[in-house]
Amino acid sequence: MSGFQRYKKILDLFSEERSSWTVLEISKSLKTPSSTIYRIVREMVTAEFLESASGSYFRLGPAFIKFNRIITFSDPLVRAGQPFLKKLANENPITSVNVLARLYGNNVMCVADYKSPTFKKNTSYQRGKLMPLIYGATSKAIIMQITGKRLENLINLENFKSDEHKTNFLKELKNDRKKGYCFTEGQVDKGLIGFAVSISNKKLGIVASLSSIFNLDDFLLEHEPIIYANLTTYGLLVEKYINEIFDDIQKYHHETNSIR
Amino acid sequence: MSGFQRYKKILDLFSEERSSWTVLEISKSLKTPSSTIYRIVREMVTAEFLESASGSYFRLGPAFIKFNRIITFSDPLVRAGQPFLKKLANENPITSVNVLARLYGNNVMCVADYKSPTFKKNTSYQRGKLMPLIYGATSKAIIMQITGKRLENLINLENFKSDEHKTNFLKELKNDRKKGYCFTEGQVDKGLIGFAVSISNKKLGIVASLSSIFNLDDFLLEHEPIIYANLTTYGLLVEKYINEIFDDIQKYHHETNSIR
DNA sequence: ATAAATTTCTCATAAAATGAGAATTATTAA
DNA sequence: TTAATAATTCTCATTTTATGAGAAATTTAT
């Protein structure tokens, strides 16, 4: 264990299911002497990446809330897209969950979501949640932007049920790429359907998607054109705003650099 | 620079105002050779605490979104209080921002907020935001729970305008402690007033507050009793739920320990 | 295609992390 | 309160890792 890994390994123990750990538990889990873990944990508490809770338990610290906030208020994709999610929800013909997701390393992560107040079911689409790479329209509208070697690498990390499954997936991807949008049914959550369009910005290295998720029960065929129209319109708007934000950032850096 | 500090110092450069940095900029700013920074940044990108953006810029990475999510879904205070903020907003006689904040190290941080849809002004009360320790009802309802040496230490970190200011603050604190709630006017944002009650849980080491912020212009004296009644009721409810969550956690750890 | 900027690599040296166990401090129970 | 136990910090010799200067390679811009 060395470098940042030393700290990362500890943080990675914390999850929704298990959000507090004692030093001894960490020590056992990582097979590392407790005197070492005590030292490391103390460091991380000082840095506010962990905080000591009751008993001798430790929890994730406030640093994550702080930095998350900075991202929310400065990430180009979130800044550009967040305000449109609610509008999209309001203009959709039926109650929906609307999601901005992007490729982060080898994962798709939801970075912003807005659920209509009337949407009842709990969904897997929530900010911060990692999504499966090969299931759901949200992810497909992201993967379909990737080609060549990069696509191959990503795909190879996934567990397909069979070779046929894989071939089919790639075929669908090609089709979706032509159509410019994705549709899936029940791939992530039972009883839900998803529609998605791609969002990207080369200069900022953003590979993302905008999607609307509906209850299958609410859905009628006549809704489809409106849904696609909405997604396409807002998708383009988001891209436009990302560009504007990019220009702002450029300008800002230019200024601060010339001042220096 | 050693240990976690090495990484923390880099992360601390990132802010809402300046959310992307090049290695060279970091290197200059921290007065550390760029070959060293390149190595460290690479590590952090691998760990998803940073991500490379356009040009040669780096941004905060997805790890923060992920861990923030884990906190949101597992932090006892957030879990217990979040669902009540909207209810509180709906029951308040006038449009409001409702806030859960807690003491984190030597800072007060907002950990959840709900703004009535009709509330127009932008406020400083947003999840993840660090609040001034000695201004605003939100913070006072937190500080007033602290006594003795700990209070002295906290207070000594603050810049009071004068000795009188400090004495007054401590006097007010005593008063508020007796009354059981706090009120301030325009201390954090001009034109806004705040009401707050304390929330705490010794076993979990939580020192927090629940507060409602209103436009001064909307406020009438007759609203006051309702506001206090709401805050008190919901404050107690939140504490009750924190206790229940605590019991759940205890039970969970008991189970996982005995299985092991 | 060339120049410039960015990033990685190498390696000797300096610095820091490690872990066993002792010492101290908190917590719990009698 | 006291005794017992658990949690945390400390110490230090040893091992491991980080450092930084500059060369080399790669990427990006002209």
Coordinates of C-alpha atoms in Angstrom, one line a residue, chain A residues 2-8 11-12 14-21 25 28 43-44 46-49 51-55 57 59-71 73-76 78 86 102-107 109-111 117 124 126-130 202-206 246 249-250 252-253 256-257 260, chain B residues 2-8 11-12 14-21 25 28 43-44 46-49 51-55 57 59-71 73-76 78 86 102-107 109-111 117 124 126-130 202-206 246 249-250 252-253 256-257 260:
Chain A
S2 CA 1.6 3.3 -1.0
G3 CA 0.8 6.8 -2.0
F4 CA -2.7 7.8 -2.3
Q5 CA -3.8 4.2 -2.4
R6 CA -3.1 4.0 1.3
Y7 CA -5.9 6.5 1.9
K8 CA -8.2 5.5 -0.8
L11 CA -12.3 5.4 2.1
D12 CA -13.4 2.7 -0.2
F14 CA -17.3 3.1 3.5
S15 CA -20.6 2.5 1.7
E16 CA -24.3 3.3 2.0
E17 CA -24.7 -0.1 3.7
R18 CA -21.8 0.2 6.0
S19 CA -21.1 3.9 6.8
S20 CA -19.1 3.6 10.0
W21 CA -16.0 1.6 10.9
E25 CA -12.3 -3.2 11.8
K28 CA -8.6 -6.4 10.1
E43 CA -4.4 12.2 9.4
M44 CA -7.6 11.9 7.5
T46 CA -7.5 16.3 10.6
A47 CA -8.1 16.8 6.9
E48 CA -11.8 16.3 7.4
F49 CA -12.0 13.3 5.1
E51 CA -14.8 12.2 11.3
S52 CA -15.0 10.3 14.5
A53 CA -18.5 9.3 15.4
S54 CA -19.9 7.7 18.5
G55 CA -18.1 4.8 20.2
Y57 CA -16.5 4.6 15.0
R59 CA -17.5 8.1 9.3
L60 CA -16.8 9.9 6.0
G61 CA -16.1 13.5 6.8
P62 CA -17.3 16.9 5.7
A63 CA -14.6 17.4 3.0
F64 CA -16.8 15.4 0.6
I65 CA -19.8 17.6 1.1
K66 CA -17.6 20.7 0.6
F67 CA -15.9 19.5 -2.6
N68 CA -19.1 18.1 -3.9
R69 CA -20.6 21.6 -3.6
I70 CA -17.7 23.1 -5.4
I71 CA -18.2 20.6 -8.3
F73 CA -21.4 25.0 -8.7
S74 CA -18.5 24.8 -11.1
D75 CA -18.7 21.6 -13.2
P76 CA -19.6 22.7 -16.7
V78 CA -23.8 20.2 -14.1
K86 CA -36.9 20.5 -14.1
R102 CA -21.5 11.1 -17.8
L103 CA -18.6 8.8 -18.4
Y104 CA -16.1 8.9 -15.5
G105 CA -13.2 6.7 -16.1
N106 CA -14.8 3.3 -16.9
N107 CA -18.1 4.1 -15.3
M109 CA -22.2 8.2 -13.2
C110 CA -25.4 10.2 -12.7
V111 CA -24.3 13.8 -11.9
P117 CA -43.0 15.4 -7.6
S124 CA -31.6 3.9 -9.5
Q126 CA -29.7 9.5 -8.4
R127 CA -26.8 11.9 -8.4
G128 CA -23.6 10.2 -7.5
K129 CA -24.8 6.7 -8.3
L130 CA -22.7 4.6 -10.6
K202 CA -14.7 17.6 -26.9
K203 CA -12.8 20.6 -25.6
L204 CA -13.9 19.8 -22.1
G205 CA -13.6 16.1 -22.4
I206 CA -17.2 15.6 -21.6
F246 CA -16.2 26.8 -21.6
I249 CA -13.5 29.5 -18.1
Q250 CA -11.1 30.3 -20.9
Y252 CA -11.1 33.7 -16.7
H253 CA -7.9 31.8 -17.0
T256 CA -5.7 35.4 -14.1
N257 CA -2.7 34.4 -16.2
R260 CA 0.2 37.1 -12.9
Chain B
S2 CA 4.0 14.8 3.9
G3 CA 1.3 12.2 4.3
F4 CA -2.2 13.1 3.4
Q5 CA -1.3 16.8 3.4
R6 CA 0.5 16.3 0.2
Y7 CA -2.8 15.5 -1.5
K8 CA -5.0 17.8 0.5
L11 CA -7.3 19.7 -3.5
D12 CA -7.6 22.8 -1.4
F14 CA -9.9 24.1 -6.1
S15 CA -12.8 26.4 -5.4
E16 CA -16.0 27.6 -6.9
E17 CA -14.2 30.6 -8.3
R18 CA -11.2 28.6 -9.7
S19 CA -12.2 25.1 -10.5
S20 CA -9.5 24.0 -12.9
W21 CA -5.7 24.1 -12.6
E25 CA 0.0 26.3 -11.9
K28 CA 4.0 27.3 -8.9
E43 CA -2.2 9.2 -8.6
M44 CA -5.2 11.3 -7.8
T46 CA -6.3 7.2 -11.0
A47 CA -8.2 7.4 -7.7
E48 CA -10.8 9.7 -9.4
F49 CA -10.2 12.5 -6.9
E51 CA -10.0 14.3 -13.5
S52 CA -8.2 15.8 -16.5
A53 CA -10.3 18.3 -18.3
S54 CA -9.6 20.2 -21.6
G55 CA -6.2 21.6 -22.4
Y57 CA -6.3 21.5 -16.9
R59 CA -10.7 19.4 -12.2
L60 CA -12.1 17.8 -9.0
G61 CA -13.1 14.2 -9.8
P62 CA -16.1 12.0 -9.4
A63 CA -15.0 10.5 -6.2
F64 CA -16.5 13.5 -4.4
I65 CA -19.8 13.0 -5.9
K66 CA -19.8 9.3 -5.0
F67 CA -18.8 9.8 -1.4
N68 CA -21.1 12.7 -1.0
R69 CA -23.9 10.4 -2.1
I70 CA -22.9 7.8 0.5
I71 CA -23.0 10.5 3.2
F73 CA -27.9 8.3 2.2
S74 CA -26.2 7.3 5.4
D75 CA -25.4 10.3 7.6
P76 CA -27.8 10.1 10.6
V78 CA -29.1 14.2 7.0
K86 CA -39.9 20.4 3.0
R102 CA -23.8 21.1 12.0
L103 CA -20.5 21.6 13.6
Y104 CA -17.7 20.1 11.7
G105 CA -14.3 20.6 13.3
N106 CA -14.2 24.3 13.9
N107 CA -16.8 25.2 11.2
M109 CA -21.5 23.5 7.7
C110 CA -24.9 23.4 6.1
V111 CA -25.7 19.7 5.4
P117 CA -40.2 27.3 -4.6
S124 CA -25.8 31.7 1.6
Q126 CA -26.8 25.7 0.7
R127 CA -25.6 22.2 1.4
G128 CA -21.9 22.1 1.6
K129 CA -21.4 25.7 2.4
L130 CA -19.3 26.6 5.4
K202 CA -24.4 12.9 22.2
K203 CA -24.0 9.2 21.3
L204 CA -23.4 10.1 17.7
G205 CA -21.3 13.2 18.4
I206 CA -23.8 15.4 16.5
F246 CA -28.6 5.2 15.9
I249 CA -26.7 1.3 13.2
Q250 CA -26.0 -0.4 16.6
Y252 CA -26.4 -3.6 12.2
H253 CA -22.9 -3.6 13.7
T256 CA -22.1 -8.0 11.3
N257 CA -19.8 -8.5 14.3
R260 CA -17.7 -12.5 11.8

